[in-house]
mmCIF file of C-alpha atoms in Angstrom:
data_model
loop_
_atom_site.group_PDB
_atom_site.id
_atom_site.type_symbol
_atom_site.label_atom_id
_atom_site.label_comp_id
_atom_site.label_asym_id
_atom_site.label_seq_id
_atom_site.Cartn_x
_atom_site.Cartn_y
_atom_site.Cartn_z
ATOM 1 C CA UNK S 1467 20.750 -1.355 -18.716
ATOM 2 C CA UNK S 1468 16.818 0.540 -18.757
ATOM 3 C CA UNK S 1469 16.284 -0.849 -14.879
ATOM 4 C CA UNK S 1470 19.934 1.709 -14.033
ATOM 5 C CA UNK S 1471 18.650 4.305 -16.494
ATOM 6 C CA UNK S 1472 15.250 4.542 -14.407
ATOM 7 C CA UNK S 1473 17.026 4.937 -11.487
ATOM 8 C CA UNK S 1474 19.298 7.754 -12.427
ATOM 9 C CA UNK S 1475 15.793 9.297 -13.823
ATOM 10 C CA UNK S 1476 14.779 8.942 -10.631
ATOM 11 C CA UNK S 1477 17.645 10.033 -8.438
ATOM 12 C CA UNK S 1478 17.377 13.473 -10.979
ATOM 13 C CA UNK S 1479 13.707 14.115 -9.924
ATOM 14 C CA UNK S 1480 14.158 13.629 -6.392
ATOM 15 C CA UNK S 1481 17.060 15.989 -5.908
ATOM 16 C CA UNK S 1482 15.100 18.422 -8.285
ATOM 17 C CA UNK S 1483 11.722 17.873 -6.297
ATOM 18 C CA UNK S 1484 13.099 17.963 -2.891
ATOM 19 C CA UNK S 1485 15.492 20.745 -3.280
ATOM 20 C CA UNK S 1486 12.895 23.134 -4.735
ATOM 21 C CA UNK S 1487 9.811 21.664 -3.060
ATOM 22 C CA UNK S 1488 10.636 21.305 0.443
ATOM 23 C CA UNK S 1489 14.062 23.615 0.651
ATOM 24 C CA UNK S 1490 16.661 20.501 0.154
ATOM 25 C CA UNK S 1491 19.403 23.083 -0.212
ATOM 26 C CA UNK S 1492 18.815 24.240 3.377
ATOM 27 C CA UNK S 1493 21.236 21.076 4.533
ATOM 28 C CA UNK S 1494 23.957 20.118 1.679
ATOM 29 C CA UNK S 1495 22.712 17.093 0.093
ATOM 30 C CA UNK S 1496 24.831 14.130 1.097
ATOM 31 C CA UNK S 1497 26.373 11.843 -1.432
ATOM 32 C CA UNK S 1498 24.519 8.647 -1.214
ATOM 33 C CA UNK S 1499 24.804 5.308 -3.101
ATOM 34 C CA UNK S 1500 22.155 2.971 -2.532
ATOM 35 C CA UNK S 1501 23.138 -0.436 -3.738
ATOM 36 C CA UNK S 1502 20.155 -2.653 -3.580
ATOM 37 C CA UNK S 1503 16.416 -1.541 -4.173
ATOM 38 C CA UNK S 1504 13.429 -2.705 -5.817
ATOM 39 C CA UNK S 1505 12.612 -1.321 -9.047
ATOM 40 C CA UNK S 1506 9.309 -1.283 -10.756
ATOM 41 C CA UNK S 1507 10.004 -0.096 -14.025
ATOM 42 C CA UNK S 1508 7.150 1.982 -15.285
ATOM 43 C CA UNK S 1509 6.102 3.428 -18.873
ATOM 44 C CA UNK S 1510 4.508 6.926 -17.338
ATOM 45 C CA UNK S 1511 6.419 10.007 -18.557
ATOM 46 C CA UNK S 1512 7.125 11.550 -14.714
ATOM 47 C CA UNK S 1513 6.558 15.384 -14.562
ATOM 48 C CA UNK S 1514 7.727 17.779 -11.959
ATOM 49 C CA UNK S 1515 5.114 19.067 -10.010
ATOM 50 C CA UNK S 1516 4.090 22.848 -10.038
ATOM 51 C CA UNK S 1517 5.288 24.205 -6.758
ATOM 52 C CA UNK S 1518 3.062 26.688 -4.724
ATOM 53 C CA UNK S 1519 3.950 28.967 -1.897
ATOM 54 C CA UNK S 1520 1.637 28.065 1.358
ATOM 55 C CA UNK S 1521 1.365 29.141 5.069
ATOM 56 C CA UNK S 1522 3.485 26.702 6.874
ATOM 57 C CA UNK S 1523 0.999 25.100 9.671
ATOM 58 C CA UNK S 1524 1.889 25.098 13.472
ATOM 59 C CA UNK S 1525 0.022 22.322 14.316
ATOM 60 C CA UNK S 1526 2.330 19.567 15.930
ATOM 61 C CA UNK S 1527 3.386 16.461 13.406
ATOM 62 C CA UNK S 1528 3.106 13.195 14.864
ATOM 63 C CA UNK S 1529 4.192 9.997 13.053
ATOM 64 C CA UNK S 1530 2.332 6.582 14.008
ATOM 65 C CA UNK S 1531 4.446 3.889 12.572
ATOM 66 C CA UNK S 1532 5.057 -0.054 12.754
ATOM 67 C CA UNK S 1533 7.462 -0.533 15.798
ATOM 68 C CA UNK S 1534 9.994 -1.766 13.564
ATOM 69 C CA UNK S 1535 10.172 1.713 11.684
ATOM 70 C CA UNK S 1536 11.571 3.211 14.810
ATOM 71 C CA UNK S 1537 14.807 3.120 13.883
ATOM 72 C CA UNK S 1538 14.741 4.573 10.119
ATOM 73 C CA UNK S 1539 12.016 6.959 10.876
ATOM 74 C CA UNK S 1540 13.643 8.555 13.739
ATOM 75 C CA UNK S 1541 16.652 9.085 11.908
ATOM 76 C CA UNK S 1542 14.721 10.622 9.116
ATOM 77 C CA UNK S 1543 12.590 12.598 11.864
ATOM 78 C CA UNK S 1544 16.204 13.896 13.188
ATOM 79 C CA UNK S 1545 17.064 14.985 9.572
ATOM 80 C CA UNK S 1546 13.497 16.696 9.031
ATOM 81 C CA UNK S 1547 14.028 18.309 12.709
ATOM 82 C CA UNK S 1548 17.306 19.922 11.738
ATOM 83 C CA UNK S 1549 16.140 20.744 7.981
ATOM 84 C CA UNK S 1550 12.957 22.533 9.845
ATOM 85 C CA UNK S 1551 13.393 23.661 13.132
ATOM 86 C CA UNK S 1552 10.541 25.531 12.922
ATOM 87 C CA UNK S 1553 8.428 22.555 12.569
ATOM 88 C CA UNK S 1554 6.899 21.049 16.190
ATOM 89 C CA UNK S 1555 7.592 17.292 15.796
ATOM 90 C CA UNK S 1556 5.637 15.672 18.661
ATOM 91 C CA UNK S 1557 6.865 12.252 19.992
ATOM 92 C CA UNK S 1558 6.108 9.460 17.417
ATOM 93 C CA UNK S 1559 3.968 6.399 18.182
ATOM 94 C CA UNK S 1560 5.621 3.018 17.510
ATOM 95 C CA UNK S 1561 3.612 0.227 17.937
ATOM 96 C CA UNK S 1562 2.219 -2.993 16.436
ATOM 97 C CA UNK S 1563 0.679 -1.660 13.233
ATOM 98 C CA UNK S 1564 -3.055 -2.469 14.522
ATOM 99 C CA UNK S 1565 -2.506 -0.860 17.497
ATOM 100 C CA UNK S 1566 -1.257 2.468 15.714
ATOM 101 C CA UNK S 1567 -4.295 2.081 13.034
ATOM 102 C CA UNK S 1568 -7.148 2.121 15.544
ATOM 103 C CA UNK S 1569 -5.158 4.836 17.390
ATOM 104 C CA UNK S 1570 -5.256 7.406 14.370
ATOM 105 C CA UNK S 1571 -9.350 5.857 13.893
ATOM 106 C CA UNK S 1572 -10.205 7.128 17.754
ATOM 107 C CA UNK S 1573 -7.934 10.274 17.911
ATOM 108 C CA UNK S 1574 -6.784 11.360 14.299
ATOM 109 C CA UNK S 1575 -3.372 12.684 15.746
ATOM 110 C CA UNK S 1576 -1.075 11.411 13.379
ATOM 111 C CA UNK S 1577 -0.080 13.289 10.208
ATOM 112 C CA UNK S 1578 1.064 10.401 8.968
ATOM 113 C CA UNK S 1579 0.825 6.599 8.907
ATOM 114 C CA UNK S 1580 3.003 3.442 8.182
ATOM 115 C CA UNK S 1581 2.305 -0.031 8.584
ATOM 116 C CA UNK S 1582 4.054 -3.169 8.261
ATOM 117 C CA UNK S 1583 1.760 -4.877 5.858
ATOM 118 C CA UNK S 1584 -0.200 -3.856 2.923
ATOM 119 C CA UNK S 1585 -3.288 -4.723 4.807
ATOM 120 C CA UNK S 1586 -3.670 -3.003 8.021
ATOM 121 C CA UNK S 1587 -4.079 0.859 6.923
ATOM 122 C CA UNK S 1588 -6.936 -0.475 4.411
ATOM 123 C CA UNK S 1589 -8.716 -2.598 6.940
ATOM 124 C CA UNK S 1590 -8.822 -0.249 9.743
ATOM 125 C CA UNK S 1591 -8.522 3.270 8.307
ATOM 126 C CA UNK S 1592 -10.550 3.279 4.443
ATOM 127 C CA UNK S 1593 -12.784 4.888 3.547
ATOM 128 C CA UNK S 1594 -13.040 7.143 6.752
ATOM 129 C CA UNK S 1595 -9.636 8.336 7.549
ATOM 130 C CA UNK S 1596 -7.382 7.814 4.389
ATOM 131 C CA UNK S 1597 -8.140 5.977 1.104
ATOM 132 C CA UNK S 1598 -4.726 5.242 -0.404
ATOM 133 C CA UNK S 1599 -1.405 3.704 0.796
ATOM 134 C CA UNK S 1600 1.824 3.799 -0.475
ATOM 135 C CA UNK S 1601 4.276 0.549 -0.715
ATOM 136 C CA UNK S 1602 7.501 2.020 0.089
ATOM 137 C CA UNK S 1603 10.041 -0.429 0.923
ATOM 138 C CA UNK S 1604 10.243 -4.281 1.718
ATOM 139 C CA UNK S 1605 12.053 -6.482 4.525
ATOM 140 C CA UNK S 1606 12.753 -9.852 5.473
ATOM 141 C CA UNK S 1607 11.823 -11.810 8.134
ATOM 142 C CA UNK S 1608 14.867 -13.060 10.426
ATOM 143 C CA UNK S 1609 15.134 -15.245 13.297
ATOM 144 C CA UNK S 1610 16.826 -13.194 16.307
ATOM 145 C CA UNK S 1611 19.363 -15.900 18.156
ATOM 146 C CA UNK S 1612 20.499 -15.714 22.028
ATOM 147 C CA UNK S 1613 24.185 -16.816 21.858
ATOM 148 C CA UNK S 1614 24.506 -17.020 25.741
ATOM 149 C CA UNK S 1615 22.183 -20.431 25.351
ATOM 150 C CA UNK S 1616 23.967 -23.873 24.002
ATOM 151 C CA UNK S 1617 20.352 -24.243 21.368
ATOM 152 C CA UNK S 1618 21.121 -20.531 20.381
ATOM 153 C CA UNK S 1619 25.056 -21.482 19.696
ATOM 154 C CA UNK S 1620 23.804 -24.713 17.748
ATOM 155 C CA UNK S 1621 21.620 -23.041 15.497
ATOM 156 C CA UNK S 1622 24.069 -19.874 14.578
ATOM 157 C CA UNK S 1623 27.076 -22.696 13.878
ATOM 158 C CA UNK S 1624 24.667 -24.695 11.641
ATOM 159 C CA UNK S 1625 23.038 -21.440 9.994
ATOM 160 C CA UNK S 1626 26.978 -20.514 9.486
ATOM 161 C CA UNK S 1627 26.828 -24.159 7.608
ATOM 162 C CA UNK S 1628 24.325 -23.652 5.467
ATOM 163 C CA UNK S 1629 25.634 -20.746 3.927
ATOM 164 C CA UNK S 1630 28.624 -22.648 2.182
ATOM 165 C CA UNK S 1631 26.172 -25.392 0.768
ATOM 166 C CA UNK S 1632 24.149 -24.681 -2.526
ATOM 167 C CA UNK S 1633 20.391 -23.806 -2.131
ATOM 168 C CA UNK S 1634 18.756 -26.471 -2.078
ATOM 169 C CA UNK S 1635 21.126 -29.236 -2.022
ATOM 170 C CA UNK S 1636 20.986 -32.308 0.400
ATOM 171 C CA UNK S 1637 23.540 -30.502 2.788
ATOM 172 C CA UNK S 1638 21.719 -27.413 2.770
ATOM 173 C CA UNK S 1639 18.141 -28.920 3.196
ATOM 174 C CA UNK S 1640 19.550 -31.431 6.153
ATOM 175 C CA UNK S 1641 21.119 -28.525 7.715
ATOM 176 C CA UNK S 1642 17.918 -26.202 7.492
ATOM 177 C CA UNK S 1643 15.614 -29.065 8.946
ATOM 178 C CA UNK S 1644 18.643 -29.643 11.846
ATOM 179 C CA UNK S 1645 18.258 -25.925 12.698
ATOM 180 C CA UNK S 1646 14.183 -26.024 12.856
ATOM 181 C CA UNK S 1647 14.106 -29.090 14.991
ATOM 182 C CA UNK S 1648 16.304 -26.913 17.580
ATOM 183 C CA UNK S 1649 13.928 -24.330 17.293
ATOM 184 C CA UNK S 1650 10.442 -25.622 17.248
ATOM 185 C CA UNK S 1651 11.031 -29.619 17.949
ATOM 186 C CA UNK S 1652 13.136 -29.265 21.086
ATOM 187 C CA UNK S 1653 11.021 -29.358 24.082
ATOM 188 C CA UNK S 1654 13.834 -27.316 26.242
ATOM 189 C CA UNK S 1655 13.739 -24.113 23.839
ATOM 190 C CA UNK S 1656 11.247 -21.202 23.739
ATOM 191 C CA UNK S 1657 10.432 -18.678 21.145
ATOM 192 C CA UNK S 1658 9.428 -15.067 21.201
ATOM 193 C CA UNK S 1659 6.277 -14.051 19.115
ATOM 194 C CA UNK S 1660 3.940 -11.047 18.584
ATOM 195 C CA UNK S 1661 0.201 -10.959 18.932
ATOM 196 C CA UNK S 1662 -1.210 -11.421 15.367
ATOM 197 C CA UNK S 1663 -4.179 -9.375 16.201
ATOM 198 C CA UNK S 1664 -2.187 -6.252 16.838
ATOM 199 C CA UNK S 1665 1.196 -6.645 14.984
ATOM 200 C CA UNK S 1666 1.598 -8.017 11.441
ATOM 201 C CA UNK S 1667 5.040 -9.495 12.668
ATOM 202 C CA UNK S 1668 3.057 -12.027 14.562
ATOM 203 C CA UNK S 1669 1.196 -13.723 11.419
ATOM 204 C CA UNK S 1670 4.084 -13.019 9.600
ATOM 205 C CA UNK S 1671 5.875 -15.118 11.998
ATOM 206 C CA UNK S 1672 3.789 -18.053 11.604
ATOM 207 C CA UNK S 1673 3.271 -17.613 7.851
ATOM 208 C CA UNK S 1674 7.291 -18.087 7.843
ATOM 209 C CA UNK S 1675 7.022 -21.298 10.264
ATOM 210 C CA UNK S 1676 4.488 -22.918 7.473
ATOM 211 C CA UNK S 1677 6.645 -22.162 4.613
ATOM 212 C CA UNK S 1678 9.763 -23.743 6.166
ATOM 213 C CA UNK S 1679 7.242 -26.805 7.228
ATOM 214 C CA UNK S 1680 6.678 -26.918 3.588
ATOM 215 C CA UNK S 1681 10.205 -26.415 2.117
ATOM 216 C CA UNK S 1682 12.284 -28.726 4.233
ATOM 217 C CA UNK S 1683 9.683 -31.085 5.743
ATOM 218 C CA UNK S 1684 6.877 -31.268 3.166
ATOM 219 C CA UNK S 1685 4.527 -30.492 5.898
ATOM 220 C CA UNK S 1686 3.136 -26.713 6.334
ATOM 221 C CA UNK S 1687 1.697 -27.715 9.763
ATOM 222 C CA UNK S 1688 4.240 -30.148 10.998
ATOM 223 C CA UNK S 1689 6.123 -26.802 12.467
ATOM 224 C CA UNK S 1690 3.356 -24.554 13.152
ATOM 225 C CA UNK S 1691 1.846 -27.255 15.190
ATOM 226 C CA UNK S 1692 4.656 -27.927 17.529
ATOM 227 C CA UNK S 1693 5.119 -24.187 18.265
ATOM 228 C CA UNK S 1694 1.390 -22.657 18.133
ATOM 229 C CA UNK S 1695 -0.572 -25.955 19.559
ATOM 230 C CA UNK S 1696 2.003 -25.747 22.626
ATOM 231 C CA UNK S 1697 1.755 -22.847 24.678
ATOM 232 C CA UNK S 1698 4.308 -23.447 26.594
ATOM 233 C CA UNK S 1699 6.723 -23.008 23.546
ATOM 234 C CA UNK S 1700 6.027 -19.713 22.749
ATOM 235 C CA UNK S 1701 5.492 -16.428 24.829
ATOM 236 C CA UNK S 1702 3.633 -13.601 22.900
ATOM 237 C CA UNK S 1703 3.426 -9.943 23.198
ATOM 238 C CA UNK S 1704 1.413 -6.993 21.169
ATOM 239 C CA UNK S 1705 4.616 -6.011 19.488
ATOM 240 C CA UNK S 1706 8.048 -7.502 18.127
ATOM 241 C CA UNK S 1707 10.039 -4.805 19.389
ATOM 242 C CA UNK S 1708 9.064 -5.770 23.319
ATOM 243 C CA UNK S 1709 10.188 -9.517 22.781
ATOM 244 C CA UNK S 1710 14.239 -8.413 23.110
ATOM 245 C CA UNK S 1711 13.287 -7.714 26.517
ATOM 246 C CA UNK S 1712 11.937 -11.556 27.167
ATOM 247 C CA UNK S 1713 15.359 -12.626 25.362
ATOM 248 C CA UNK S 1714 17.484 -10.760 27.736
ATOM 249 C CA UNK S 1715 16.148 -11.992 30.642
ATOM 250 C CA UNK S 1716 16.419 -15.299 29.502
ATOM 251 C CA UNK S 1717 12.812 -16.510 28.896
ATOM 252 C CA UNK S 1718 13.064 -17.178 24.976
ATOM 253 C CA UNK S 1719 16.156 -18.523 23.180
ATOM 254 C CA UNK S 1720 14.701 -17.599 19.853
ATOM 255 C CA UNK S 1721 12.660 -14.672 18.219
ATOM 256 C CA UNK S 1722 10.174 -15.296 15.241
ATOM 257 C CA UNK S 1723 8.667 -11.860 14.854
ATOM 258 C CA UNK S 1724 11.740 -10.012 13.744
ATOM 259 C CA UNK S 1725 12.492 -8.088 10.993
ATOM 260 C CA UNK S 1726 15.976 -7.329 9.036
ATOM 261 C CA UNK S 1727 15.042 -3.500 9.744
ATOM 262 C CA UNK S 1728 14.565 -4.170 13.604
ATOM 263 C CA UNK S 1729 17.118 -7.046 14.049
ATOM 264 C CA UNK S 1730 19.909 -4.995 12.583
ATOM 265 C CA UNK S 1731 19.827 -2.123 15.514
ATOM 266 C CA UNK S 1732 18.697 -4.341 18.120
ATOM 267 C CA UNK S 1733 21.466 -6.681 18.104
ATOM 268 C CA UNK S 1734 23.896 -4.206 17.871
ATOM 269 C CA UNK S 1735 22.340 -3.099 21.045
ATOM 270 C CA UNK S 1736 22.002 -6.276 23.272
ATOM 271 C CA UNK S 1737 25.079 -8.181 23.884
ATOM 272 C CA UNK S 1738 25.640 -11.770 22.448
ATOM 273 C CA UNK S 1739 22.619 -11.397 20.184
ATOM 274 C CA UNK S 1740 22.634 -12.321 16.620
ATOM 275 C CA UNK S 1741 20.348 -12.410 13.829
ATOM 276 C CA UNK S 1742 20.203 -15.158 11.180
ATOM 277 C CA UNK S 1743 18.595 -14.850 7.539
ATOM 278 C CA UNK S 1744 16.531 -17.465 6.235
ATOM 279 C CA UNK S 1745 16.053 -18.653 2.558
ATOM 280 C CA UNK S 1746 14.211 -16.381 0.182
ATOM 281 C CA UNK S 1747 11.407 -18.939 -0.664
ATOM 282 C CA UNK S 1748 10.783 -18.440 3.678
ATOM 283 C CA UNK S 1749 11.714 -14.827 4.704
ATOM 284 C CA UNK S 1750 8.598 -13.295 3.160
ATOM 285 C CA UNK S 1751 11.461 -10.460 1.706
ATOM 286 C CA UNK S 1752 11.153 -11.261 -2.124
ATOM 287 C CA UNK S 1753 8.465 -10.141 -4.504
ATOM 288 C CA UNK S 1754 9.420 -12.785 -6.527
ATOM 289 C CA UNK S 1755 8.046 -15.309 -4.675
ATOM 290 C CA UNK S 1756 4.827 -14.140 -4.051
ATOM 291 C CA UNK S 1757 3.126 -17.160 -5.577
ATOM 292 C CA UNK S 1758 4.772 -19.300 -3.608
ATOM 293 C CA UNK S 1759 4.143 -17.660 -0.461
ATOM 294 C CA UNK S 1760 0.538 -17.847 -1.160
ATOM 295 C CA UNK S 1761 0.404 -21.537 -1.041
ATOM 296 C CA UNK S 1762 -0.097 -20.991 2.940
ATOM 297 C CA UNK S 1763 -1.825 -18.748 5.008
ATOM 298 C CA UNK S 1764 -2.721 -19.061 8.891
ATOM 299 C CA UNK S 1765 -5.442 -18.514 11.231
ATOM 300 C CA UNK S 1766 -5.338 -17.235 14.730
ATOM 301 C CA UNK S 1767 -8.293 -17.399 17.255
ATOM 302 C CA UNK S 1768 -8.325 -14.967 20.466
ATOM 303 C CA UNK S 1769 -11.155 -13.783 22.924
ATOM 304 C CA UNK S 1770 -13.523 -15.514 20.538
ATOM 305 C CA UNK S 1771 -12.421 -13.604 17.734
ATOM 306 C CA UNK S 1772 -10.850 -15.799 14.556
ATOM 307 C CA UNK S 1773 -9.400 -13.997 11.617
ATOM 308 C CA UNK S 1774 -7.374 -15.442 8.461
ATOM 309 C CA UNK S 1775 -4.584 -14.302 7.175
ATOM 310 C CA UNK S 1776 -2.538 -14.013 3.844
ATOM 311 C CA UNK S 1777 0.816 -14.760 3.631
ATOM 312 C CA UNK S 1778 2.172 -11.352 1.495
ATOM 313 C CA UNK S 1779 5.801 -10.244 1.226
ATOM 314 C CA UNK S 1780 6.651 -7.849 4.306
ATOM 315 C CA UNK S 1781 5.846 -4.664 2.605
ATOM 316 C CA UNK S 1782 6.123 -1.070 4.528
ATOM 317 C CA UNK S 1783 3.077 1.237 3.759
ATOM 318 C CA UNK S 1784 2.428 5.077 4.431
ATOM 319 C CA UNK S 1785 -0.402 7.528 4.263
ATOM 320 C CA UNK S 1786 -1.464 10.885 5.124
ATOM 321 C CA UNK S 1787 -4.809 10.886 7.043
ATOM 322 C CA UNK S 1788 -7.705 13.246 5.863
ATOM 323 C CA UNK S 1789 -7.493 14.528 9.172
ATOM 324 C CA UNK S 1790 -3.651 15.333 9.607
ATOM 325 C CA UNK S 1791 -2.923 17.902 11.820
ATOM 326 C CA UNK S 1792 -0.115 18.974 9.633
ATOM 327 C CA UNK S 1793 -0.398 18.107 6.080
ATOM 328 C CA UNK S 1794 2.199 20.127 4.767
ATOM 329 C CA UNK S 1795 5.176 18.773 6.982
ATOM 330 C CA UNK S 1796 3.733 15.274 6.425
ATOM 331 C CA UNK S 1797 4.486 15.540 2.742
ATOM 332 C CA UNK S 1798 8.119 17.063 3.729
ATOM 333 C CA UNK S 1799 8.581 13.355 5.431
ATOM 334 C CA UNK S 1800 7.676 11.702 2.520
ATOM 335 C CA UNK S 1801 9.348 13.823 0.173
ATOM 336 C CA UNK S 1802 12.228 13.379 2.395
ATOM 337 C CA UNK S 1803 11.742 9.776 2.702
ATOM 338 C CA UNK S 1804 12.352 9.473 -1.297
ATOM 339 C CA UNK S 1805 15.254 11.734 -1.227
ATOM 340 C CA UNK S 1806 18.651 10.255 -1.269
ATOM 341 C CA UNK S 1807 18.999 10.582 2.458
ATOM 342 C CA UNK S 1808 15.987 8.887 3.519
ATOM 343 C CA UNK S 1809 16.338 6.140 0.997
ATOM 344 C CA UNK S 1810 20.017 5.616 1.801
ATOM 345 C CA UNK S 1811 18.591 5.618 5.780
ATOM 346 C CA UNK S 1812 16.111 2.758 4.840
ATOM 347 C CA UNK S 1813 18.524 0.857 3.173
ATOM 348 C CA UNK S 1814 21.102 1.303 6.005
ATOM 349 C CA UNK S 1815 17.918 0.068 8.605
ATOM 350 C CA UNK S 1816 17.187 -3.169 6.298
ATOM 351 C CA UNK S 1817 14.669 -1.964 4.294
ATOM 352 C CA UNK S 1818 14.889 -2.259 0.432
ATOM 353 C CA UNK S 1819 13.403 0.819 -1.022
ATOM 354 C CA UNK S 1820 10.478 0.083 -3.762
ATOM 355 C CA UNK S 1821 10.976 2.455 -6.763
ATOM 356 C CA UNK S 1822 8.602 3.687 -7.926
ATOM 357 C CA UNK S 1823 6.511 3.542 -4.592
ATOM 358 C CA UNK S 1824 2.651 1.515 -5.486
ATOM 359 C CA UNK S 1825 -0.181 3.223 -4.566
ATOM 360 C CA UNK S 1826 -3.332 1.131 -3.601
ATOM 361 C CA UNK S 1827 -6.589 2.805 -3.559
ATOM 362 C CA UNK S 1828 -7.125 6.566 -4.539
ATOM 363 C CA UNK S 1829 -4.129 7.454 -6.246
ATOM 364 C CA UNK S 1830 -5.725 10.945 -7.019
ATOM 365 C CA UNK S 1831 -5.551 11.629 -3.538
ATOM 366 C CA UNK S 1832 -1.699 11.658 -3.129
ATOM 367 C CA UNK S 1833 -0.394 14.787 -3.048
ATOM 368 C CA UNK S 1834 0.754 16.205 -6.387
ATOM 369 C CA UNK S 1835 4.344 16.847 -4.539
ATOM 370 C CA UNK S 1836 4.495 12.872 -3.869
ATOM 371 C CA UNK S 1837 3.190 11.758 -7.444
ATOM 372 C CA UNK S 1838 6.784 12.048 -9.499
ATOM 373 C CA UNK S 1839 7.935 9.048 -6.858
ATOM 374 C CA UNK S 1840 4.978 6.567 -6.883
ATOM 375 C CA UNK S 1841 2.482 4.977 -9.448
ATOM 376 C CA UNK S 1842 -1.032 3.648 -9.363
ATOM 377 C CA UNK S 1843 -1.329 -0.250 -8.648
ATOM 378 C CA UNK S 1844 -3.025 -0.399 -11.914
ATOM 379 C CA UNK S 1845 0.361 0.128 -13.746
ATOM 380 C CA UNK S 1846 1.971 -3.264 -12.111
ATOM 381 C CA UNK S 1847 -1.141 -5.704 -11.939
ATOM 382 C CA UNK S 1848 1.676 -8.230 -10.996
ATOM 383 C CA UNK S 1849 1.799 -6.920 -7.392
ATOM 384 C CA UNK S 1850 -2.318 -6.860 -7.169
ATOM 385 C CA UNK S 1851 -2.369 -9.787 -5.212
ATOM 386 C CA UNK S 1852 -0.662 -8.578 -2.411
ATOM 387 C CA UNK S 1853 -2.891 -5.734 -1.889
ATOM 388 C CA UNK S 1854 -6.491 -6.343 -0.239
ATOM 389 C CA UNK S 1855 -8.783 -7.417 -3.055
ATOM 390 C CA UNK S 1856 -10.700 -4.075 -4.484
ATOM 391 C CA UNK S 1857 -13.442 -6.137 -5.673
#
C-alpha cells in the first residue's frame, strides 16, 4: 500500500540522515518495529540534506517541555547522553506547557521547547522567540482511576464491560452513562484536574467532559456544570503530573487531566491505580474526529482573566528557539526524535508519531537537517483548523 511505501522510505531516510548527520553509528542501531503511527502522505520529493562540519558548542543543552513528555523525552535524553558524552545536558524542565513557554520568554534558557498543544508556543513565543513549531506526535486523554476506592472499582468494572459492547450500541451508551454518573454526578467523588491557564491538559479535560456530555447525555454542559460548577467536586493543580500525589493521599478518586503518555508510566509506578481509555469521539486523540471535537469549546476565568480554548486533538509540538544556547545539540535531539529509536520511545510512552511532522509557521526556519522528516502545513490543509489562525 502507498502508506507502507511512504513509511519504508521515511525509515530509510531516517537511518541515512541520522547516521551521517549526527553520528548514528556511534551506537549500533536497535531493531525497531513501529506498528502504529499517523502517516500524513506527502507528494513532495524528500531529499537528503547536505552535511556540513561545524564546531560543537560547549553550551549546556536544556530542554523545556510539557510535563507529560518527561518520560519519553527522559528516555531520549538518556540515549543522547550515551551517544554524545561531550554534550553537557542540563536538567530539563518538565512543567505545564504554558509555564515552560513563559519561562523561555523570560530566560531564553532552553535549546528545545515542546508543548502538549498547538497553541501555546505560537501564543507565547511567536514571533520574538521562535517562528515555527513541528507537530511530531499525538496522544489521547484518559482517566486515571484509584482502585483503592469503591467508586474507582465500580468505574473500572463498568469500563471493562463497555469494551465488550459494540460502540454506540444501547448497552455501550448506557454503560458510559453510568461511568460518567459516578465520576461527575456522585456527590461523594472528587476529581483531579490541572489549571487551564498553566497546562493544556486543564482545558483539554474540560473538552473531554463536554464531549462526553454531548455524546452520552445530548447536553455538552450537563457533566461540565456538575464538575466545574461545584468547587468541592474538583481539586486543581498547575500541571497534571502533580495530581498523582492527590490520588495517593486519598484526596481524589479520578484524574481527568491525564494523557496516555503519562498514565502508562505513572500507573506502573503507583500501586492500585489504572487508567481507562475513552471513545475516540471523546478522547481528543484521533485526527479523524477533528470536526466533532470542534463542536465544543471551553471558557475559563481566573483572577479576572477569561480565556476561551478550542477543543483540538492532543498534539505535541516542538521548536528550537532563536536564542537556543546550543542549537547544534537541539538538532541532534530532533534527529534522534525522528530516528527509529526515538519513534519507538514515543510509541512505548503512548505517543503516536506524526509522519512527516507538520510545520506550523515559518517552514524555512526549520534546520535543513530536520526538513526530510517534516512538511509545511500548507501541504495538509485538512489539519489547518487544529492550529491557530494565520489570518
